[in-house]
Short mmCIF file of C-alpha atoms in Angstrom, two decimals:
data_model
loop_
_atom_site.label_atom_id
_atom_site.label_comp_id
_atom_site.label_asym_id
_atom_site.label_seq_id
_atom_site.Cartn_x
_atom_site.Cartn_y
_atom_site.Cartn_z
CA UNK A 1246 11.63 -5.99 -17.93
CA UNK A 1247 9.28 -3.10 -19.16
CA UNK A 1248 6.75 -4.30 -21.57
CA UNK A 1249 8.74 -7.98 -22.03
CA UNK A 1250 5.77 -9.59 -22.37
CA UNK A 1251 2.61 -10.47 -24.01
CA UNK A 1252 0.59 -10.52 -20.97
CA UNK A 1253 -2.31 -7.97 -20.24
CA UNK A 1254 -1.25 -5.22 -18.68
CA UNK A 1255 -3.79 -4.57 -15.66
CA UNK A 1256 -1.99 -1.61 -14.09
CA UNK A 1257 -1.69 0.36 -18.10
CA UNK A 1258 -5.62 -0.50 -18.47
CA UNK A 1259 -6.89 0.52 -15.10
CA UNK A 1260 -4.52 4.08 -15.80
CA UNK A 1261 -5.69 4.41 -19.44
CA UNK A 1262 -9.66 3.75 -17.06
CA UNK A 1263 -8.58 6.50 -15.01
CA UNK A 1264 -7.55 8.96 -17.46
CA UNK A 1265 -10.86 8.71 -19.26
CA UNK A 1266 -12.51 9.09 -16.26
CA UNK A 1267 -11.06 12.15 -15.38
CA UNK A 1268 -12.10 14.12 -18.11
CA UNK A 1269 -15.65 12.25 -18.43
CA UNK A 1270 -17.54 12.91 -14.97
CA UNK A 1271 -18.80 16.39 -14.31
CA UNK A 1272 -17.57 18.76 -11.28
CA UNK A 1273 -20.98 17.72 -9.32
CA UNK A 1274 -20.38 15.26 -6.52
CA UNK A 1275 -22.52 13.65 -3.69
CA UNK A 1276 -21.65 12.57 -0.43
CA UNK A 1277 -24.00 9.28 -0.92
CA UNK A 1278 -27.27 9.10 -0.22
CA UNK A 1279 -28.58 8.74 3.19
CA UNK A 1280 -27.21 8.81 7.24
CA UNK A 1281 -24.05 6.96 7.96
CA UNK A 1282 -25.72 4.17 9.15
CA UNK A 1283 -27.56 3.34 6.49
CA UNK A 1284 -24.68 3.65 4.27
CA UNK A 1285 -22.64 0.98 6.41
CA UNK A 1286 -25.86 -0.99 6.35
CA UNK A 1287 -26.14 -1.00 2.39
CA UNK A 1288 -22.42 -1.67 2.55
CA UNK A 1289 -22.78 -4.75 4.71
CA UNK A 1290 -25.29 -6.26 2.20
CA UNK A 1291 -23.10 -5.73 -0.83
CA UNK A 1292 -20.23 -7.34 0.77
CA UNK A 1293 -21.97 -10.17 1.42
CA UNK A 1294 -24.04 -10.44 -2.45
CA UNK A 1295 -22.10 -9.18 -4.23
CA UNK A 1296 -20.20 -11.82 -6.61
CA UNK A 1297 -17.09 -10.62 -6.90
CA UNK A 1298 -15.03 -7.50 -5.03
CA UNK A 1299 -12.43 -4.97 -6.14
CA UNK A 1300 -10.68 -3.41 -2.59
CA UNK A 1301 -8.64 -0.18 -3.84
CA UNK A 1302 -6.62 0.56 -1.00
CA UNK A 1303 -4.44 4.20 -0.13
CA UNK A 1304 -1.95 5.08 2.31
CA UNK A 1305 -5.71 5.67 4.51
CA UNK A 1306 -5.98 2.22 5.53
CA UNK A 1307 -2.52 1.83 6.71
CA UNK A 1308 -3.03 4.74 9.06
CA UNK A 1309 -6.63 3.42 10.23
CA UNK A 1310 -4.37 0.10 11.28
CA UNK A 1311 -2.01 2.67 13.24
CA UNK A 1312 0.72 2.59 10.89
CA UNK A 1313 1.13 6.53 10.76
CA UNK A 1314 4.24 8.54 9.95
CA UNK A 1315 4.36 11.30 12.47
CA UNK A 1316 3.18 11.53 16.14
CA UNK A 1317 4.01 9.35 19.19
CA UNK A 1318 5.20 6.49 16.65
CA UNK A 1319 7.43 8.71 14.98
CA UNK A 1320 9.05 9.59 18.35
CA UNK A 1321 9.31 6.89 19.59
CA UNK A 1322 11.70 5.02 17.00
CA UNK A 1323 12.96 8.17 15.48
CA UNK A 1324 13.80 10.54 18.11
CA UNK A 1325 17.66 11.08 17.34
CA UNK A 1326 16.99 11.52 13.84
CA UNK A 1327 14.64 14.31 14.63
CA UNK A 1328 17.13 15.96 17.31
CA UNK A 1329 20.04 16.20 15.03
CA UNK A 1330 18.33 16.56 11.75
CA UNK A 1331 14.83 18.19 12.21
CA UNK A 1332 12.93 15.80 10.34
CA UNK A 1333 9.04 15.78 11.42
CA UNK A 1334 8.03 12.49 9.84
CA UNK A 1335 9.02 9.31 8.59
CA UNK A 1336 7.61 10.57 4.70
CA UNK A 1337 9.90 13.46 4.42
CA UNK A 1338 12.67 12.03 6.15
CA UNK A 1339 13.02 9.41 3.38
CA UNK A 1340 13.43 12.68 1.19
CA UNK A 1341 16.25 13.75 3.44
CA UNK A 1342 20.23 14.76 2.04
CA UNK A 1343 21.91 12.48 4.75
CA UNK A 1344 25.31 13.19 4.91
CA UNK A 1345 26.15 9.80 3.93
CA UNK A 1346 25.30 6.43 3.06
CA UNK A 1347 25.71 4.88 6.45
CA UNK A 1348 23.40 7.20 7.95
CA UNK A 1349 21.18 7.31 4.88
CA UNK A 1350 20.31 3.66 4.85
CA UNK A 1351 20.19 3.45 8.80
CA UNK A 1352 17.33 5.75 8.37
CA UNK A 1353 15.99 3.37 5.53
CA UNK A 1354 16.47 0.16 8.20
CA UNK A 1355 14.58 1.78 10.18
CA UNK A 1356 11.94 2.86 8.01
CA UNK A 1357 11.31 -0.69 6.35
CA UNK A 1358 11.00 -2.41 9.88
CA UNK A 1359 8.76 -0.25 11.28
CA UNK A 1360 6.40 -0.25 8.26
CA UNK A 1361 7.32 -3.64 7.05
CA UNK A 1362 7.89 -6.06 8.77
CA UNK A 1363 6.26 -5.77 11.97
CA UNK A 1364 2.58 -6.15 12.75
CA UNK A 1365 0.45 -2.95 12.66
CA UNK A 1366 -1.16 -1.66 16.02
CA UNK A 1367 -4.99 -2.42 15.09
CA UNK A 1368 -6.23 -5.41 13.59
CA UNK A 1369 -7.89 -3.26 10.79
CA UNK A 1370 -6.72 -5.47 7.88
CA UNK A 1371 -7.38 -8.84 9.46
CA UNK A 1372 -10.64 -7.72 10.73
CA UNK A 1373 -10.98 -6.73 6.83
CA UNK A 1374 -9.50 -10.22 5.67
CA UNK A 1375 -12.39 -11.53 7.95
CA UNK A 1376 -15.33 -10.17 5.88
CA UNK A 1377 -14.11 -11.00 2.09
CA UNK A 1378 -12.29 -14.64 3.04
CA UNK A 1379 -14.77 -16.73 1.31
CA UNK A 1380 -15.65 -14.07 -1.13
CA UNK A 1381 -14.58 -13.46 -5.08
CA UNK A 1382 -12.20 -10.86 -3.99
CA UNK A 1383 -9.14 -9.20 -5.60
CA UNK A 1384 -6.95 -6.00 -4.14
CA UNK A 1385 -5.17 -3.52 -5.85
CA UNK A 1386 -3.26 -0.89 -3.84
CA UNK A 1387 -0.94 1.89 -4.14
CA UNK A 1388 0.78 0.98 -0.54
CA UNK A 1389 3.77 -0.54 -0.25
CA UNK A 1390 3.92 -2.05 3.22
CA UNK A 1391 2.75 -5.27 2.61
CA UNK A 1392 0.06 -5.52 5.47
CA UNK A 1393 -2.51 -7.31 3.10
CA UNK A 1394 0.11 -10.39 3.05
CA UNK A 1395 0.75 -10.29 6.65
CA UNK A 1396 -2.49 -10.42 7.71
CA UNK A 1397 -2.98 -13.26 5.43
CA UNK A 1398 -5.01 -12.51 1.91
CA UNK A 1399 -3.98 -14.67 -0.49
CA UNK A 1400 -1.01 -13.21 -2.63
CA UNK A 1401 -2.47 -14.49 -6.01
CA UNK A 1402 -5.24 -11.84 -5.08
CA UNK A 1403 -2.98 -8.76 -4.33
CA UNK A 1404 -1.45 -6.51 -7.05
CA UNK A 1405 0.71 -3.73 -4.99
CA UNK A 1406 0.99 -1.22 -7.66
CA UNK A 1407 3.91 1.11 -6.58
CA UNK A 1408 6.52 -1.43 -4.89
CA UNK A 1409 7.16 -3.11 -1.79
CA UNK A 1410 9.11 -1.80 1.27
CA UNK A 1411 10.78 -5.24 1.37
CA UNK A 1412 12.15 -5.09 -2.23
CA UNK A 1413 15.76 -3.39 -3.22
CA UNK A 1414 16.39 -3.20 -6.84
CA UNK A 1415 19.94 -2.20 -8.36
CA UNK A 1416 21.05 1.19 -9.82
CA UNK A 1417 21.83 -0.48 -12.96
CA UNK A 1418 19.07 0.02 -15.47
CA UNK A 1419 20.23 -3.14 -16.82
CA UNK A 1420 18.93 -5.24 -14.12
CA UNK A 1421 15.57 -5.81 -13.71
CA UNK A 1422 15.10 -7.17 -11.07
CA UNK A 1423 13.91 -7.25 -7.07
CA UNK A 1424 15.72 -8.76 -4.00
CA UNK A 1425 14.38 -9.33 -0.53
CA UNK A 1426 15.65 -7.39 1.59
CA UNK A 1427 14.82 -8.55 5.16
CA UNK A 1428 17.86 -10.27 6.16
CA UNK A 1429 19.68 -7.04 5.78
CA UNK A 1430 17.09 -4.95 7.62
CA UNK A 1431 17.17 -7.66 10.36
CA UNK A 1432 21.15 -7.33 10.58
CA UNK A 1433 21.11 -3.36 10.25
CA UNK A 1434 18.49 -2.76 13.01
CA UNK A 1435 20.67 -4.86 15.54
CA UNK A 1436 23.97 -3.06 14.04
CA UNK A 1437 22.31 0.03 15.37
CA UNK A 1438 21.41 -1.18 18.90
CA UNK A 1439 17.88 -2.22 18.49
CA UNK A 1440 17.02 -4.88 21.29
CA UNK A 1441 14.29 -7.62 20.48
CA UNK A 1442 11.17 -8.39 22.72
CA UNK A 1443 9.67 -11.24 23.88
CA UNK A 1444 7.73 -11.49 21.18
CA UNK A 1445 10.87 -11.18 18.93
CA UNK A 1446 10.61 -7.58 17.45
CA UNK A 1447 13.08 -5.17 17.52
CA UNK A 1448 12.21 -2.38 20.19
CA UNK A 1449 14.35 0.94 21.31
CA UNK A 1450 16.58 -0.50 24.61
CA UNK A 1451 16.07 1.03 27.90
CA UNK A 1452 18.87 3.72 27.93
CA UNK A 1453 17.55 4.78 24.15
CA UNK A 1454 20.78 4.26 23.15
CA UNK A 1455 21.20 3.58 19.53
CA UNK A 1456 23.20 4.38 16.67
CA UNK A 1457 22.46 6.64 13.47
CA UNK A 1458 24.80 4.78 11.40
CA UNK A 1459 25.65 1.72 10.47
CA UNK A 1460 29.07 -0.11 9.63
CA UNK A 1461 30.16 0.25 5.70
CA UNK A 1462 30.25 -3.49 5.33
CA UNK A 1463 26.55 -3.49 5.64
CA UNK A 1464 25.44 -0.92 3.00
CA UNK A 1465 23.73 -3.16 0.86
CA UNK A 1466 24.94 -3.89 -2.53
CA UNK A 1467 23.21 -5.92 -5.43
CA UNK A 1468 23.97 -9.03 -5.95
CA UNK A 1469 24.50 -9.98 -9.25
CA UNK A 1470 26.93 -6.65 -10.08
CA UNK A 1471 27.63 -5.47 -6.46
CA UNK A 1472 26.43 -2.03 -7.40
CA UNK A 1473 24.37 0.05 -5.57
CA UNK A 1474 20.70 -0.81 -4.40
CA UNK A 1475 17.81 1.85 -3.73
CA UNK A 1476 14.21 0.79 -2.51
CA UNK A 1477 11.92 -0.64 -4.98
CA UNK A 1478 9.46 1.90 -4.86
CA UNK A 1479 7.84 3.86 -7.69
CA UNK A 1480 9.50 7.22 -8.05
CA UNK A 1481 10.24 7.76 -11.57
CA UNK A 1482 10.61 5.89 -14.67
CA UNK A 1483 13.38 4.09 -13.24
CA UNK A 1484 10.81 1.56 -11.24
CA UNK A 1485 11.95 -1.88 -11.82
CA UNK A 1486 8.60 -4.10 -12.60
CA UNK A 1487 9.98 -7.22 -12.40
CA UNK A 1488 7.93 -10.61 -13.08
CA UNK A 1489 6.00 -10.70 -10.12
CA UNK A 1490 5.02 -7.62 -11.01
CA UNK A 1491 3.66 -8.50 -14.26
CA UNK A 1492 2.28 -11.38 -13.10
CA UNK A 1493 -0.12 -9.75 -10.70
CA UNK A 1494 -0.78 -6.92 -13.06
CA UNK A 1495 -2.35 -9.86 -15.08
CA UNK A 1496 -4.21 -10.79 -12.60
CA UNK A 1497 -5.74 -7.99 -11.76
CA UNK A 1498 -6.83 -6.96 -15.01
CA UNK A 1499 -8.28 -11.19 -16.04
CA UNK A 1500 -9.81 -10.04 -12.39
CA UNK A 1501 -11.81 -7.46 -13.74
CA UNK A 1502 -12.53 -9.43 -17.07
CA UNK A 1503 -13.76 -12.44 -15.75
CA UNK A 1504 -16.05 -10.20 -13.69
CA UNK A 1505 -17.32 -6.62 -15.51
CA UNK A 1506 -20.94 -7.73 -16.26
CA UNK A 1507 -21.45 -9.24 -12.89
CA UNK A 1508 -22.90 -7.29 -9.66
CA UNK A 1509 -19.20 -6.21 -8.02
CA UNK A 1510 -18.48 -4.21 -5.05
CA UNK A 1511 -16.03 -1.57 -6.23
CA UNK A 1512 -14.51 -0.60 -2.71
CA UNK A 1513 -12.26 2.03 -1.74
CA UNK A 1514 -10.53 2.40 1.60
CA UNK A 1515 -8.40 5.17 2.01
CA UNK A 1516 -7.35 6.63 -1.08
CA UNK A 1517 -6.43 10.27 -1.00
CA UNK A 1518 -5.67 12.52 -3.82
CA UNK A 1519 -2.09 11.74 -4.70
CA UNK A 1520 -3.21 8.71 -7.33
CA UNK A 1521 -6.78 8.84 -8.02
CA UNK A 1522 -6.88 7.66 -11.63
CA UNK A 1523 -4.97 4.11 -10.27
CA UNK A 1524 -8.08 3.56 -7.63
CA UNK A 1525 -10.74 5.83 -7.55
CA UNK A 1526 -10.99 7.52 -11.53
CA UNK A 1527 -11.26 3.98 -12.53
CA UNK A 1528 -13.58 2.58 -9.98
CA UNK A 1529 -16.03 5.45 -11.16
CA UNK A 1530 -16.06 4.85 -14.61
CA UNK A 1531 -16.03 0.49 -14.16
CA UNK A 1532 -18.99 1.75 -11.61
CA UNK A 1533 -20.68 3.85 -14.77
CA UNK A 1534 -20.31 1.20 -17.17
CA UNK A 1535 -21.63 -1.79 -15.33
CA UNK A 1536 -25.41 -1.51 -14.18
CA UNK A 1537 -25.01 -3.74 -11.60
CA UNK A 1538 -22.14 -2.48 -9.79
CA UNK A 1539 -21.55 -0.76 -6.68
CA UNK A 1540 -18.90 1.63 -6.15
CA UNK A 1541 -18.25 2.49 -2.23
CA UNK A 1542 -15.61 4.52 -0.61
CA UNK A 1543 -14.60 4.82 3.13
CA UNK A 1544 -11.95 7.58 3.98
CA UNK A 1545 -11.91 9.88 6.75
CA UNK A 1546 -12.52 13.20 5.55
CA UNK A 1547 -12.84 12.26 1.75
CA UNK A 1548 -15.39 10.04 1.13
CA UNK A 1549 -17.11 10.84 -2.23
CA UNK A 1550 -18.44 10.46 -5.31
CA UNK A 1551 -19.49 11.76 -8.82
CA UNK A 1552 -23.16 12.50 -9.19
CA UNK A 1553 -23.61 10.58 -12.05
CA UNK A 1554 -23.17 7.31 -9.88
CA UNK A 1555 -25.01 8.88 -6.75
CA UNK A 1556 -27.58 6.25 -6.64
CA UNK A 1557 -24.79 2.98 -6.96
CA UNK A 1558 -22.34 4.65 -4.33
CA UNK A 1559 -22.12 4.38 -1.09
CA UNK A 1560 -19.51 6.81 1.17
CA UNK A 1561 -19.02 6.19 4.65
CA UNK A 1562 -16.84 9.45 5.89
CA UNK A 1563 -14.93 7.79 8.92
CA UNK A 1564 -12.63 5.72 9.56
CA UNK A 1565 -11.71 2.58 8.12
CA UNK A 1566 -11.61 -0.05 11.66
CA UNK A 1567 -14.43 1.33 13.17
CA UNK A 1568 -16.39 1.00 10.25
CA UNK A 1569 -15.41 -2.36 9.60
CA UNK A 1570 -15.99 -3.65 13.08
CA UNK A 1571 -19.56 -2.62 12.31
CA UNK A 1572 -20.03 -5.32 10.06
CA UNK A 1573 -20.92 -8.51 10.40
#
């Protein structure tokens, strides 16, 4: 479904942004003007004058809501796979030869439910949800856990970029298309001896007794040509961007239309340096060529900007929640 329509292309635009942007600021960057607390201070008023907001979320806000890959949580639902096959972390372990497809998409099971399809630790993207719920708000993001839905933004205002953790697609170039995928993951986490709570989520039993593989009969298959499935996340060229897809890369980019000459919050939570020209290259030139826009960034250890947009920027170096619970 590549290029099948005559829609605007929102995600192409905002890359093409990017690009330009890279080559077009200087080396010379600023930290933002002022102490911390006046930063969150000049961020609290532009959240709540601004008339419309851009959020550009990373992989940073995920692990402010205590969604992280390694560590205790890694562990704690992981701990055979790291006995028998050394894997550290739930990122490279989805890079990992397993010697088959019955452990393979055990591992995968796994991986969705934990990141998918439960509710994350801190209430980072609700409290988030609280500040821009009666605002002109739109998100683009690179992540592909589908938090922003869960915690209740409106879906007609997200555009996930890169996939979604609850999406298969087939091996067949020829389909393009996305299937749900949460049935499965449902059956293939009890196949492997998960035990559900009283609230209903799957949890490791008490004698931490569960399975690496799961049966044959429940390696997925697609649908319409019963071959083989893989996650529907962007890898290669091979991504499947099916209509919803398009759809919300419409969005985003009559979004940004409707909007460029108006005072807009460009803000970044969390983006690191593995996509910059989908999030941050292009909120720094949008920033540059609107005079009445603001373009603020809060990421632990990487909050920055170019100086030619010093005195419209605002970066908060911390971390996402407790940021946001400082705003009222």
């Amino acid at each position: 479904m590549k290029n099948c329509c005559d829609k605007k292309d929102g995600y192409r635009e905002t890359i093409q942004k990017g690009l330009t942007a890279a080559g077009t600021f200087g080396k010379s960057i600023s930290i933002g003007k002022g102490t911390k607390e006046e930063q969150i201070k000049k961020l609290e008023n532009e959240i709540q004058n601004a008339a419309s907001i851009v959020i550009g979320a990373g992989a940073g806000l995920s692990t402010s809501a205590g969604l992280t890959y390694s560590g205790e949580r890694f562990k704690k639902y992981f701990f055979d796979f790291a006995e028998k096959y050394g894997i550290t972390d739930m990122y490279s372990g989805g890079f990992y030869p397993f010697p088959d497809n019955e452990t393979r998409w055990a591992w995968w099971a796994r991986h969705i439910y934990f990141n998918r399809y439960i509710e994350p630790p801190k209430p980072v993207y609700r409290n988030l949800l609280s500040l821009l719920k009666d605002k002109n708000y739109f998100v683009i993001t690179t992540n592909v856990d589908h938090q922003f839905q869960r915690a209740g933004f409106d879906k007609k205002r997200l555009f996930y970029t890169q996939g979604d953790y609850g999406l298969f697609q087939s091996v067949n170039p020829e389909i393009q298309k996305t299937y749900d995928n949460g049935q499965w993951v449902m059956q293939a986490m009890e196949a492997q001896g998960f035990v559900k709570d009283t609230n209903g989520m799957f949890i490791v039993p008490a004698n931490r007794k569960i399975s690496m593989r799961i049966p044959a009969n429940l390696i997925p298959k697609c649908p319409d040509d019963n071959s083989d499935v893989t996650m529907n996340l962007r890898a290669d060229d091979s991504f499947v961007e099916d209509e919803g897809w398009y759809k919300a890369s419409e969005m985003y980019y009559n979004f940004l239309e409707e909007n460029k000459n108006k005072r807009i919050l460009f803000l970044e939570l969390g983006v690191g340096a593995n996509t910059p020209v989908i999030v941050k290259y292009p909120f720094w030139r949008m920033t540059m060529s609107n005079k009445k826009a603001v373009y603020a960034c809060i990421n632990y250890g990487e909050a920055f900007c170019p100086t030619e947009i010093e005195d419209r920027s605002i970066c908060i170096d911390d971390d996402i929640g407790a940021v946001l619970e400082k705003i009222k």
